[in-house]
């Protein structure tokens, strides 16, 4: 069968697919242009795509033979899954394999913001490290502080485990509260969102982007946070009203933010890049060699299963598709 791969995959993973199918693969880093995506799907049974490809009804119309859409990545808000379901097409993602890498990065942002790591690096490079003094360049202690986790799924829980090593008190707000035993293992207490925002020294976001979570953190929520608190976002940019965040940071209404994702990625809200109290990363959550390789293998396995007509291992709409039969 014919397959369109819109991302650069490791050669050994691409050959897994090419052994069985005819692959058209896009071998460059900038996102595949829309018109090439639309042209590319025209005669394909398989599509392996990623966050930078918008897979909407138009793409589905242009790819009438599609049998499987395998996303390289766990987040899938760029895919109209309901429209794919209506056309009988399974959609898959890559959950689990990026949990630790993303939790590590959330923790890197917690430490980098609180201890002013990036700002310090900038000072040294600018030749401004002239002497040591007791009151210079003070940050905030992370150990022993309160961590507020919004979304205690796989990644949120992995962040909680790391926080335990720092002796942090963990509070969380989640759609589905943990079973008591799991909550006990993580020493995490479920609290209402408002309580979390008022009490946490670090608020970290680990929720998918849905209509309900868009702008979950806006000016009202930022006002509830402590003036000494930090906001960490490694989930999806639009979960935070970025203009409201810039205003809050400019007014020093909260102490800082660590962001890996942006509302209009890769664009930044005006003023964000001028602030010293933010650490800004280019969507690196899953960016380790090990994790990106596992994601590629998982996406390829999902794709191959779909092309064989087998239930793909990580199918997002399998139950719905069965219900249609
Ligand atoms: C994910 O897997 O969702 C990453 O954010 C990249 O899309």
Coordinates of C-alpha atoms and ligand atoms in Angstrom, one line a residue:
X1 CA 0.0 0.0 0.0
X2 CA 1.0 3.6 -0.3
X3 CA 2.0 5.7 2.8
X4 CA 2.7 9.4 3.3
X5 CA 5.2 10.1 6.1
X6 CA 5.2 13.9 6.9
X7 CA 8.1 13.8 9.3
X8 CA 11.8 12.8 9.3
X9 CA 11.9 9.3 10.9
X10 CA 15.1 7.4 11.9
X11 CA 16.2 5.4 8.8
X12 CA 15.7 2.1 10.6
X13 CA 12.1 3.0 11.5
X14 CA 11.3 4.2 8.0
X15 CA 12.7 0.9 6.6
X16 CA 10.3 -1.0 8.9
X17 CA 7.5 0.7 6.9
X18 CA 9.2 0.5 3.5
X19 CA 9.7 -3.3 3.9
X20 CA 6.0 -3.7 3.5
X21 CA 4.7 -0.6 1.8
X22 CA 5.6 2.1 -0.8
X23 CA 6.6 5.1 1.2
X24 CA 6.6 8.8 0.2
X25 CA 8.5 10.5 3.0
X26 CA 9.2 14.1 3.7
X27 CA 12.8 14.4 4.6
X28 CA 13.1 17.9 6.1
X29 CA 12.5 19.7 9.4
X30 CA 10.2 22.6 8.5
X31 CA 6.5 21.5 8.6
X32 CA 5.2 20.0 5.4
X33 CA 3.4 22.7 3.5
X34 CA -0.3 22.4 3.4
X35 CA -0.6 22.0 -0.3
X36 CA 1.9 19.2 -0.3
X37 CA 0.0 17.4 2.5
X38 CA -3.2 17.7 0.5
X39 CA -1.5 16.5 -2.7
X40 CA 0.4 13.8 -0.8
X41 CA -2.7 12.1 0.8
X42 CA -4.5 11.8 -2.5
X43 CA -3.5 8.3 -3.4
X44 CA -2.4 7.0 0.1
X45 CA -3.8 4.4 2.4
X46 CA -1.5 5.3 5.3
X47 CA -0.7 8.7 6.8
X48 CA 2.0 9.1 9.5
X49 CA 1.8 12.8 10.6
X50 CA 2.6 15.1 13.5
X51 CA 1.5 18.1 15.5
X52 CA 2.4 20.6 12.7
X53 CA 0.0 18.9 10.2
X54 CA -3.6 20.0 10.6
X55 CA -5.6 16.9 9.8
X56 CA -9.1 18.2 9.2
X57 CA -12.1 17.3 7.0
X58 CA -10.3 18.8 3.9
X59 CA -7.4 16.4 4.3
X60 CA -9.8 13.5 4.8
X61 CA -11.7 14.5 1.7
X62 CA -8.5 14.6 -0.3
X63 CA -7.4 11.2 1.0
X64 CA -10.4 8.9 0.2
X65 CA -8.3 5.8 0.4
X66 CA -6.9 6.5 3.9
X67 CA -7.1 3.5 6.2
X68 CA -5.0 4.8 9.2
X69 CA -3.8 8.1 10.6
X70 CA -0.8 7.4 12.9
X71 CA 0.2 10.5 14.8
X72 CA 3.8 10.9 15.9
X73 CA 3.1 12.4 19.3
X74 CA 0.7 12.0 22.2
X75 CA -1.3 15.2 21.8
X76 CA -3.8 15.0 19.0
X77 CA -5.8 18.3 19.0
X78 CA -4.6 19.0 15.5
X79 CA -6.5 16.0 14.2
X80 CA -10.3 16.0 13.8
X81 CA -10.8 12.6 15.3
X82 CA -14.6 12.7 15.1
X83 CA -14.4 13.4 11.3
X84 CA -12.0 10.5 10.9
X85 CA -14.3 8.3 12.8
X86 CA -17.2 9.2 10.5
X87 CA -15.0 8.1 7.6
X88 CA -14.2 4.8 9.4
X89 CA -10.5 5.7 9.8
X90 CA -8.6 4.7 13.0
X91 CA -6.4 7.5 14.5
X92 CA -3.5 6.6 16.8
X93 CA -1.0 8.4 19.0
X94 CA 2.1 7.6 21.0
X95 CA 1.2 7.7 24.7
X96 CA 3.5 6.6 27.6
X97 CA 6.9 6.6 25.8
X98 CA 7.4 10.3 26.4
X99 CA 6.2 10.5 30.0
X100 CA 9.6 10.6 31.6
X101 CA 11.2 12.9 29.1
X102 CA 8.4 15.4 29.5
X103 CA 8.3 15.2 33.3
X104 CA 12.1 15.7 33.3
X105 CA 11.7 18.9 31.2
X106 CA 8.9 20.2 33.5
X107 CA 11.3 19.7 36.4
X108 CA 14.1 21.4 34.4
X109 CA 11.8 24.4 34.1
X110 CA 10.9 24.4 37.7
X111 CA 14.6 24.5 38.7
X112 CA 15.6 26.9 35.9
X113 CA 13.0 29.5 36.8
X114 CA 13.4 29.3 40.6
X115 CA 17.2 29.3 40.5
X116 CA 17.5 31.8 37.6
X117 CA 19.7 29.3 35.7
X118 CA 19.2 30.9 32.2
X119 CA 19.4 34.5 33.5
X120 CA 22.7 33.5 35.3
X121 CA 24.1 32.0 32.1
X122 CA 23.3 35.2 30.2
X123 CA 25.0 37.3 32.9
X124 CA 28.2 35.2 32.8
X125 CA 28.4 35.3 29.0
X126 CA 27.9 39.1 29.1
X127 CA 31.0 39.4 31.2
X128 CA 29.0 40.4 34.2
X129 CA 30.3 37.8 36.7
X130 CA 32.7 40.1 38.5
X131 CA 32.5 38.9 42.1
X132 CA 30.6 36.6 44.5
X133 CA 28.4 38.3 47.1
X134 CA 25.9 37.0 49.7
X135 CA 22.9 38.8 48.3
X136 CA 23.6 38.7 44.6
X137 CA 21.4 36.8 42.2
X138 CA 19.2 35.1 44.7
X139 CA 16.6 32.7 43.6
X140 CA 14.0 30.6 45.4
X141 CA 14.4 27.3 47.1
X142 CA 12.6 24.4 45.4
X143 CA 13.0 21.8 48.1
X144 CA 10.2 21.7 50.6
X145 CA 7.9 24.0 48.5
X146 CA 4.3 23.2 47.4
X147 CA 3.9 21.9 43.9
X148 CA 0.4 22.3 42.3
X149 CA -0.1 19.8 39.5
X150 CA -3.0 20.5 37.1
X151 CA -3.7 17.2 35.4
X152 CA -2.5 14.1 37.2
X153 CA -2.3 11.7 34.3
X154 CA 0.8 9.8 33.3
X155 CA 3.0 12.9 33.0
X156 CA 1.6 14.7 36.0
X157 CA 2.3 11.6 38.1
X158 CA 5.8 11.4 36.8
X159 CA 6.3 15.0 37.8
X160 CA 4.9 14.2 41.3
X161 CA 7.4 11.4 41.7
X162 CA 10.3 13.7 40.9
X163 CA 8.9 16.3 43.3
X164 CA 8.9 13.8 46.1
X165 CA 12.7 13.6 45.8
X166 CA 12.8 17.3 46.5
X167 CA 10.6 16.9 49.6
X168 CA 7.9 19.0 48.0
X169 CA 4.3 19.0 49.2
X170 CA 2.1 17.9 46.3
X171 CA -1.4 19.1 45.6
X172 CA -3.3 18.4 42.4
X173 CA -6.4 19.2 40.5
X174 CA -7.5 16.6 38.0
X175 CA -10.6 15.6 36.0
X176 CA -10.3 12.1 37.4
X177 CA -9.1 12.0 41.0
X178 CA -6.6 9.3 41.7
X179 CA -7.7 6.1 43.5
X180 CA -6.9 6.6 47.2
X181 CA -4.0 4.1 47.1
X182 CA -2.3 5.9 44.2
X183 CA -2.8 9.3 45.8
X184 CA -1.2 7.9 48.9
X185 CA 1.8 6.4 47.0
X186 CA 2.4 9.9 45.4
X187 CA 1.5 11.7 48.7
X188 CA -0.6 13.9 46.6
X189 CA -3.8 15.7 47.8
X190 CA -6.7 16.5 45.5
X191 CA -7.8 20.1 45.8
X192 CA -10.2 22.4 43.9
X193 CA -8.5 24.5 41.2
X194 CA -8.8 27.7 43.2
X195 CA -7.1 26.2 46.2
X196 CA -4.3 24.9 44.1
X197 CA -3.7 28.3 42.5
X198 CA -3.8 30.1 45.9
X199 CA -1.5 27.6 47.7
X200 CA 1.1 26.4 45.2
X201 CA 4.6 27.8 44.9
X202 CA 4.9 26.2 41.5
X203 CA 1.8 25.5 39.3
X204 CA 2.6 23.0 36.5
X205 CA 0.2 22.1 33.7
X206 CA -0.2 18.5 32.4
X207 CA -3.5 18.5 30.6
X208 CA -4.5 18.0 27.0
X209 CA -5.8 20.9 24.9
X210 CA -9.6 20.6 24.6
X211 CA -12.4 23.2 24.3
X212 CA -12.7 22.9 28.1
X213 CA -9.0 23.5 28.9
X214 CA -8.4 26.4 26.4
X215 CA -7.4 29.4 28.5
X216 CA -7.9 27.5 31.7
X217 CA -5.3 29.8 33.1
X218 CA -6.3 33.4 32.3
X219 CA -6.0 36.7 34.2
X220 CA -8.4 35.6 37.0
X221 CA -6.4 32.5 37.7
X222 CA -3.1 34.3 37.5
X223 CA -4.5 36.8 40.1
X224 CA -5.3 33.9 42.4
X225 CA -1.7 32.7 42.4
X226 CA 0.8 33.8 45.0
X227 CA 3.0 36.8 44.0
X228 CA 6.0 34.5 44.7
X229 CA 4.7 31.6 42.5
X230 CA 5.9 30.3 39.1
X231 CA 3.8 28.9 36.3
X232 CA 5.3 26.0 34.3
X233 CA 3.7 24.9 31.0
X234 CA 4.9 21.8 29.1
X235 CA 1.4 20.8 27.9
X236 CA -0.1 22.9 25.2
X237 CA 0.2 26.7 24.8
X238 CA -3.5 27.6 24.4
X239 CA -4.2 26.2 27.9
X240 CA -2.8 29.6 29.0
X241 CA -4.0 33.0 27.9
X242 CA -0.5 34.1 26.9
X243 CA -1.4 37.8 26.7
X244 CA -2.7 37.7 30.2
X245 CA 0.4 35.9 31.3
X246 CA 2.7 38.5 29.8
X247 CA 0.7 41.2 31.6
X248 CA 0.9 39.3 34.9
X249 CA 4.7 38.9 34.5
X250 CA 5.2 42.5 33.5
X251 CA 3.3 43.6 36.7
X252 CA 5.3 41.0 38.7
X253 CA 1.9 39.7 39.8
X254 CA 3.6 36.2 39.8
X255 CA 7.3 35.7 40.1
X256 CA 8.0 33.9 36.9
X257 CA 7.1 31.3 34.3
X258 CA 8.8 28.4 32.5
X259 CA 7.2 27.7 29.1
X260 CA 7.9 25.0 26.5
X261 CA 4.7 25.6 24.5
X262 CA 3.0 28.7 23.2
X263 CA -0.5 29.8 22.3
X264 CA 0.3 30.5 18.6
X265 CA 3.4 28.3 18.3
X266 CA 6.0 29.1 17.1
X267 CA 5.0 32.8 17.6
X268 CA 5.3 34.4 21.0
X269 CA 2.9 36.9 22.5
X270 CA 4.2 40.4 22.2
X271 CA 6.4 41.3 25.1
X272 CA 7.1 37.7 26.3
X273 CA 10.6 37.5 25.0
X274 CA 11.6 40.8 26.6
X275 CA 11.0 39.5 30.1
X276 CA 13.7 38.3 32.4
X277 CA 11.4 36.3 34.6
X278 CA 10.6 33.7 32.0
X279 CA 12.4 30.7 30.6
X280 CA 11.4 29.9 27.1
X281 CA 12.0 26.6 25.3
X282 CA 11.1 25.5 21.8
X283 CA 8.7 22.7 22.6
X284 CA 11.3 20.3 23.8
X285 CA 9.2 18.1 26.1
X286 CA 9.8 14.8 24.3
X287 CA 13.1 15.8 22.6
X288 CA 15.5 13.2 23.7
X289 CA 17.1 10.7 21.3
X290 CA 15.6 7.8 23.2
X291 CA 12.1 9.1 23.4
X292 CA 11.9 10.4 19.9
X293 CA 13.1 7.0 18.7
X294 CA 10.4 5.2 20.8
X295 CA 7.8 7.6 19.4
X296 CA 8.8 6.8 15.8
X297 CA 8.7 3.1 16.4
X298 CA 5.3 3.3 18.1
X299 CA 3.9 5.5 15.3
X300 CA 5.2 3.0 12.7
X301 CA 3.8 0.0 14.6
X302 CA 0.4 1.8 14.8
X303 CA 0.5 2.6 11.1
X304 CA 1.5 -1.0 10.1
X305 CA -1.3 -2.5 12.2
X306 CA -3.8 -0.1 10.7
X307 CA -2.7 -1.0 7.1
X308 CA -3.0 -4.7 7.9
X309 CA -6.6 -4.0 9.2
X310 CA -5.6 -5.1 12.7
X311 CA -6.6 -3.0 15.8
X312 CA -3.8 -0.5 16.1
X313 CA -2.2 -0.7 19.6
X314 CA -2.8 3.0 20.5
X315 CA -6.1 3.7 18.8
X316 CA -8.0 6.8 19.9
X317 CA -11.3 6.0 18.3
X318 CA -11.4 2.2 18.2
X319 CA -14.5 1.8 20.4
X320 CA -16.4 4.4 18.3
X321 CA -15.3 2.7 15.1
X322 CA -16.6 -0.6 16.4
X323 CA -19.9 1.0 17.4
X324 CA -20.4 2.2 13.8
X325 CA -20.2 -1.4 12.4
Ligands
LIG1 C1 3.4 15.4 21.9 O1 3.8 14.2 21.8 O2 2.2 15.7 22.0 C2 4.4 16.4 21.8 O3 4.0 17.6 22.4 C3 4.8 16.7 20.4 O4 3.6 16.8 19.6

